[in-house]
CSV table of C-alpha atoms and ligand atoms in Angstrom, one decimal:
chain,number,residue,atom,x,y,z
I,1,UNK,CA,102.6,157.9,109.2
I,2,UNK,CA,99.8,160.1,110.6
I,3,UNK,CA,98.0,157.6,112.1
I,4,UNK,CA,100.6,155.6,112.8
I,5,UNK,CA,100.8,156.3,116.6
I,6,UNK,CA,97.1,156.0,117.6
I,7,UNK,CA,96.7,153.1,115.2
I,8,UNK,CA,99.2,151.1,117.1
I,9,UNK,CA,98.1,152.7,120.1
I,10,UNK,CA,94.6,151.3,119.7
I,11,UNK,CA,96.1,147.5,118.8
I,12,UNK,CA,97.6,148.0,122.6
I,13,UNK,CA,94.3,149.0,124.0
I,14,UNK,CA,93.2,146.0,122.4
I,15,UNK,CA,96.0,143.4,123.1
I,16,UNK,CA,95.2,145.3,126.9
I,17,UNK,CA,91.7,144.6,126.6
I,18,UNK,CA,91.9,140.8,125.6
I,19,UNK,CA,94.6,140.4,128.4
I,20,UNK,CA,92.0,142.2,130.9
I,21,UNK,CA,89.5,139.7,129.4
I,22,UNK,CA,91.2,136.6,130.2
I,23,UNK,CA,92.7,137.8,133.6
I,24,UNK,CA,88.9,138.9,134.5
I,25,UNK,CA,87.8,135.1,134.7
I,26,UNK,CA,86.7,135.6,130.6
I,27,UNK,CA,89.2,133.8,129.2
I,28,UNK,CA,87.5,130.2,129.2
I,29,UNK,CA,85.2,132.6,126.9
I,30,UNK,CA,87.9,133.7,124.8
I,31,UNK,CA,88.7,130.0,124.2
I,32,UNK,CA,85.7,128.7,123.2
I,33,UNK,CA,85.5,131.2,120.9
I,34,UNK,CA,88.9,130.3,119.9
I,35,UNK,CA,88.0,126.5,119.4
I,36,UNK,CA,84.7,127.8,117.6
I,37,UNK,CA,87.1,129.7,115.1
I,38,UNK,CA,89.3,126.8,114.3
I,39,UNK,CA,86.3,124.2,114.1
I,40,UNK,CA,85.5,126.7,111.0
I,41,UNK,CA,88.9,127.5,109.7
I,42,UNK,CA,91.2,124.8,110.3
I,43,UNK,CA,94.3,126.0,108.5
I,44,UNK,CA,94.1,126.2,104.3
I,45,UNK,CA,92.7,123.7,102.2
I,46,UNK,CA,94.0,120.1,103.1
I,47,UNK,CA,94.7,119.6,99.5
I,48,UNK,CA,96.1,122.6,98.4
I,49,UNK,CA,96.5,124.8,101.1
I,50,UNK,CA,94.8,127.6,99.6
I,51,UNK,CA,93.1,129.9,102.6
I,52,UNK,CA,89.9,128.5,103.3
I,53,UNK,CA,88.0,131.6,103.0
I,54,UNK,CA,84.0,129.8,103.2
I,55,UNK,CA,82.7,128.8,106.7
I,56,UNK,CA,82.2,124.8,105.4
I,57,UNK,CA,83.2,122.5,107.7
I,58,UNK,CA,84.6,120.5,104.6
I,59,UNK,CA,88.5,121.0,104.9
I,60,UNK,CA,88.9,121.4,101.5
I,61,UNK,CA,88.3,124.5,99.2
I,62,UNK,CA,85.8,125.1,96.7
I,63,UNK,CA,88.3,124.9,94.1
I,64,UNK,CA,90.3,121.5,94.6
I,65,UNK,CA,86.3,120.2,95.3
I,66,UNK,CA,85.2,121.8,91.6
I,67,UNK,CA,88.7,120.0,89.6
I,68,UNK,CA,87.1,116.6,90.9
I,69,UNK,CA,86.7,114.8,87.8
I,70,UNK,CA,83.4,112.8,87.6
I,71,UNK,CA,82.7,109.8,86.1
I,72,UNK,CA,82.0,110.2,82.3
I,73,UNK,CA,78.5,109.4,81.0
I,74,UNK,CA,79.2,106.9,78.8
I,75,UNK,CA,79.7,103.3,81.1
I,76,UNK,CA,78.8,100.0,81.3
I,77,UNK,CA,75.3,99.9,82.1
I,78,UNK,CA,76.1,97.2,84.4
I,79,UNK,CA,79.5,97.9,86.5
I,80,UNK,CA,79.7,101.1,85.7
I,81,UNK,CA,82.8,101.1,83.9
I,82,UNK,CA,83.6,104.1,81.6
I,83,UNK,CA,83.4,103.1,78.2
I,84,UNK,CA,84.8,106.4,76.9
I,85,UNK,CA,84.4,105.9,72.8
I,86,UNK,CA,81.6,103.6,72.9
I,87,UNK,CA,78.8,104.1,71.5
I,88,UNK,CA,75.5,102.3,72.1
I,89,UNK,CA,73.6,100.2,69.3
I,90,UNK,CA,70.1,100.4,68.5
I,91,UNK,CA,67.8,98.2,71.5
I,92,UNK,CA,71.0,96.6,73.1
I,93,UNK,CA,72.7,97.2,76.1
I,94,UNK,CA,76.5,99.0,76.4
I,95,UNK,CA,78.1,96.4,78.6
I,96,UNK,CA,82.1,95.9,79.3
I,97,UNK,CA,83.6,92.2,78.4
I,98,UNK,CA,83.1,91.5,82.1
I,99,UNK,CA,79.4,92.2,82.7
I,100,UNK,CA,79.3,90.3,78.8
I,101,UNK,CA,80.6,87.7,80.8
I,102,UNK,CA,78.3,88.0,83.7
I,103,UNK,CA,81.0,88.7,86.4
I,104,UNK,CA,79.5,90.2,89.1
I,105,UNK,CA,77.3,89.5,91.6
I,106,UNK,CA,76.2,92.9,92.2
I,107,UNK,CA,73.1,94.3,89.9
I,108,UNK,CA,74.6,98.1,88.8
I,109,UNK,CA,77.0,100.0,90.6
I,110,UNK,CA,77.7,103.8,90.3
I,111,UNK,CA,80.8,106.1,91.3
I,112,UNK,CA,81.0,110.2,91.7
I,113,UNK,CA,84.2,110.7,90.4
I,114,UNK,CA,87.5,109.4,89.2
I,115,UNK,CA,90.3,108.1,91.6
I,116,UNK,CA,92.9,110.5,90.9
I,117,UNK,CA,94.3,113.6,92.0
I,118,UNK,CA,92.6,115.4,94.0
I,119,UNK,CA,90.3,113.0,94.6
I,120,UNK,CA,93.0,110.3,96.0
I,121,UNK,CA,93.8,113.4,98.5
I,122,UNK,CA,90.5,113.7,99.8
I,123,UNK,CA,89.9,109.7,100.3
I,124,UNK,CA,93.2,109.7,102.3
I,125,UNK,CA,91.7,112.4,104.2
I,126,UNK,CA,88.0,110.6,104.6
I,127,UNK,CA,90.4,107.0,105.3
I,128,UNK,CA,92.6,108.0,107.7
I,129,UNK,CA,91.7,111.3,109.6
I,130,UNK,CA,87.8,110.8,109.7
I,131,UNK,CA,86.9,113.8,108.9
I,132,UNK,CA,83.2,113.5,108.7
I,133,UNK,CA,81.7,117.0,106.9
I,134,UNK,CA,84.3,115.7,103.7
I,135,UNK,CA,81.6,112.0,104.4
I,136,UNK,CA,78.7,114.4,104.2
I,137,UNK,CA,79.8,115.7,100.9
I,138,UNK,CA,80.4,112.7,99.5
I,139,UNK,CA,76.9,111.3,100.3
I,140,UNK,CA,75.7,114.6,98.9
I,141,UNK,CA,76.8,114.2,95.4
I,142,UNK,CA,76.0,110.5,95.7
I,143,UNK,CA,72.6,111.4,96.6
I,144,UNK,CA,72.3,113.2,93.2
I,145,UNK,CA,73.4,110.3,91.5
I,146,UNK,CA,70.8,107.9,93.0
I,147,UNK,CA,68.3,110.3,91.9
I,148,UNK,CA,70.1,111.0,88.9
I,149,UNK,CA,69.3,107.2,87.9
I,150,UNK,CA,65.5,107.2,89.3
I,151,UNK,CA,64.2,103.5,89.0
I,152,UNK,CA,67.4,101.6,88.4
I,153,UNK,CA,69.1,102.6,91.6
I,154,UNK,CA,65.7,101.7,93.9
I,155,UNK,CA,66.4,100.4,96.9
I,156,UNK,CA,65.3,99.7,100.9
I,157,UNK,CA,68.5,100.1,102.6
I,158,UNK,CA,72.3,101.5,103.1
I,159,UNK,CA,74.5,99.4,104.0
I,160,UNK,CA,78.4,100.2,104.6
I,161,UNK,CA,80.7,97.8,103.1
I,162,UNK,CA,82.6,96.6,106.4
I,163,UNK,CA,86.1,96.7,107.9
I,164,UNK,CA,87.0,93.1,109.6
I,165,UNK,CA,86.2,93.4,113.3
I,166,UNK,CA,90.0,93.6,114.2
I,167,UNK,CA,90.5,96.5,111.6
I,168,UNK,CA,87.3,98.4,112.6
I,169,UNK,CA,88.8,98.0,116.2
I,170,UNK,CA,92.3,99.7,115.3
I,171,UNK,CA,91.3,102.6,113.2
I,172,UNK,CA,87.6,103.3,115.7
I,173,UNK,CA,85.5,104.0,112.7
I,174,UNK,CA,85.0,102.3,109.6
I,175,UNK,CA,85.1,104.6,106.5
I,176,UNK,CA,82.6,103.2,104.0
I,177,UNK,CA,80.2,104.6,107.0
I,178,UNK,CA,81.6,108.0,107.1
I,179,UNK,CA,79.5,107.9,103.5
I,180,UNK,CA,76.8,105.6,103.5
I,181,UNK,CA,75.4,107.2,107.0
I,182,UNK,CA,74.9,110.6,105.6
I,183,UNK,CA,73.2,109.3,102.6
I,184,UNK,CA,70.7,106.7,104.1
I,185,UNK,CA,69.6,109.7,105.9
I,186,UNK,CA,69.7,111.7,102.9
I,187,UNK,CA,67.8,109.1,100.7
I,188,UNK,CA,65.3,108.9,103.8
I,189,UNK,CA,66.5,105.2,104.3
I,190,UNK,CA,67.4,102.6,106.8
I,191,UNK,CA,71.4,102.2,107.4
I,192,UNK,CA,71.8,98.9,108.4
I,193,UNK,CA,75.7,98.6,109.1
I,194,UNK,CA,75.6,95.5,111.4
I,195,UNK,CA,74.1,93.5,108.5
I,196,UNK,CA,76.9,92.8,106.5
I,197,UNK,CA,80.1,91.4,108.5
I,198,UNK,CA,83.8,90.4,106.9
I,199,UNK,CA,84.7,87.5,108.4
I,200,UNK,CA,88.5,87.5,107.1
I,201,UNK,CA,91.1,90.3,107.3
I,202,UNK,CA,92.4,92.0,104.3
I,203,UNK,CA,95.8,90.3,103.7
I,204,UNK,CA,99.0,92.8,105.5
I,205,UNK,CA,100.7,92.9,102.4
I,206,UNK,CA,100.7,96.0,100.1
I,207,UNK,CA,100.5,95.3,96.8
I,208,UNK,CA,98.2,92.5,95.6
I,209,UNK,CA,97.9,91.1,92.7
I,210,UNK,CA,95.1,90.8,90.3
I,211,UNK,CA,94.7,87.6,91.5
I,212,UNK,CA,95.2,88.0,94.7
I,213,UNK,CA,92.7,90.6,95.1
I,214,UNK,CA,90.1,88.8,94.2
I,215,UNK,CA,91.2,85.6,95.7
I,216,UNK,CA,91.6,87.7,99.2
I,217,UNK,CA,87.9,89.1,99.4
I,218,UNK,CA,86.3,86.0,97.7
I,219,UNK,CA,84.0,84.4,100.5
I,220,UNK,CA,85.4,87.2,103.1
I,221,UNK,CA,81.7,88.1,104.2
I,222,UNK,CA,78.6,87.9,105.3
I,223,UNK,CA,75.4,88.5,107.1
I,224,UNK,CA,74.7,88.4,109.8
I,225,UNK,CA,72.9,85.6,111.9
I,226,UNK,CA,69.6,86.7,112.7
I,227,UNK,CA,69.8,89.5,110.6
I,228,UNK,CA,66.1,90.0,108.3
I,229,UNK,CA,68.1,90.1,104.4
I,230,UNK,CA,65.1,88.4,102.6
I,231,UNK,CA,64.0,90.0,99.5
I,232,UNK,CA,65.9,93.1,100.8
I,233,UNK,CA,67.0,95.2,97.6
I,234,UNK,CA,70.8,96.4,99.3
I,235,UNK,CA,72.5,99.7,98.4
I,236,UNK,CA,76.4,98.9,99.7
I,237,UNK,CA,78.4,101.7,99.8
I,238,UNK,CA,82.3,101.9,99.8
I,239,UNK,CA,84.8,104.9,99.5
I,240,UNK,CA,86.4,103.6,96.1
I,241,UNK,CA,86.5,101.2,93.7
I,242,UNK,CA,88.8,99.6,92.4
I,243,UNK,CA,88.4,96.0,91.3
I,244,UNK,CA,85.1,95.5,91.9
I,245,UNK,CA,85.9,92.2,94.0
I,246,UNK,CA,85.3,93.4,96.7
I,247,UNK,CA,81.6,94.8,95.9
I,248,UNK,CA,81.4,91.0,93.9
I,249,UNK,CA,82.0,89.2,97.6
I,250,UNK,CA,79.8,91.6,99.4
I,251,UNK,CA,77.0,91.1,97.1
I,252,UNK,CA,77.6,87.3,96.9
I,253,UNK,CA,77.1,86.8,101.0
I,254,UNK,CA,73.8,89.1,100.9
I,255,UNK,CA,72.2,87.2,97.2
I,256,UNK,CA,73.4,84.1,99.2
I,257,UNK,CA,71.2,85.6,101.9
I,258,UNK,CA,68.0,86.6,100.0
I,259,UNK,CA,68.5,90.3,98.8
I,260,UNK,CA,66.6,90.8,96.1
I,261,UNK,CA,68.7,92.9,94.7
I,262,UNK,CA,72.4,94.6,95.8
I,263,UNK,CA,73.5,98.1,93.7
I,264,UNK,CA,76.9,99.3,94.8
I,265,UNK,CA,77.6,102.9,95.3
I,266,UNK,CA,81.2,104.6,95.5
I,267,UNK,CA,82.7,108.1,96.3
I,268,UNK,CA,85.3,107.0,93.9
I,269,UNK,CA,86.2,104.6,90.8
I,270,UNK,CA,89.7,103.6,89.1
I,271,UNK,CA,89.9,105.7,86.5
I,272,UNK,CA,90.8,101.9,84.6
I,273,UNK,CA,89.5,99.6,86.8
I,274,UNK,CA,90.7,96.2,86.1
I,275,UNK,CA,89.1,93.6,84.7
I,276,UNK,CA,88.5,91.1,86.7
I,277,UNK,CA,91.3,87.4,85.9
I,278,UNK,CA,88.9,85.1,84.3
I,279,UNK,CA,87.5,88.0,81.8
I,280,UNK,CA,88.7,87.6,78.2
I,281,UNK,CA,91.2,91.6,78.1
I,282,UNK,CA,90.6,94.0,75.7
H,1,ZN,ZN1,92.2,123.7,97.2
H,2,ZN,ZN1,80.5,96.7,83.6
């Protein structure tokens, strides 16, 4: 109790001085500093609501970020599908049934994390709230992945999977580009968002069957007339790989235009991504 009166007195004095500060025409400065604080400390973690203690621009706490489950090490050499429990035979590449059938038009696909739990929430934040620092965070993880894979992922240019023009106008941005743009910068490669375009929009229906998913993207992408694709090694970036149908359709358009190779890279990947309907199932 002893310091009660004096501390509340000090608080009153502080309040008084802030009021005085605002009243004396320096209010704009207080407003600016509030704005800065709200940029760096925008409430709690957007996934678990825990208080953010580090001054990061990513609105997700360290605990949630480190809970993201990475794609396991044993994956199909081509499409990156997790093949847990399978082992490589001497001198033979480890391939999933779809890649044994040479289903995909891309040369390789890799992803950072499994699309589950906190990762789903993070991808939704990126997709619907345009949280650019989160896009850069995923780009950093993908840069690490590209350097770890070395020559197998060598490319000349970075291209985001495009949205249909109307969808991008509605949303105001392309979530794939929130990752591909900083990624190109980190890899010191040109970013070519205009190389590829989506000529047919995704159907409005929310849930598509496996066949409908493949059908909805077949022939839905084209390279932009006049763009130089010949002999390019393209790094194609998207937020999530679900069936591989989108990356496949983009890769077909790029290959038709003369691309030398197409590597797909996504922030997340469906845990059990479904095999294409044409592939014999396990
Ligand atoms: Zn959290
Ligand atoms: Zn595969």
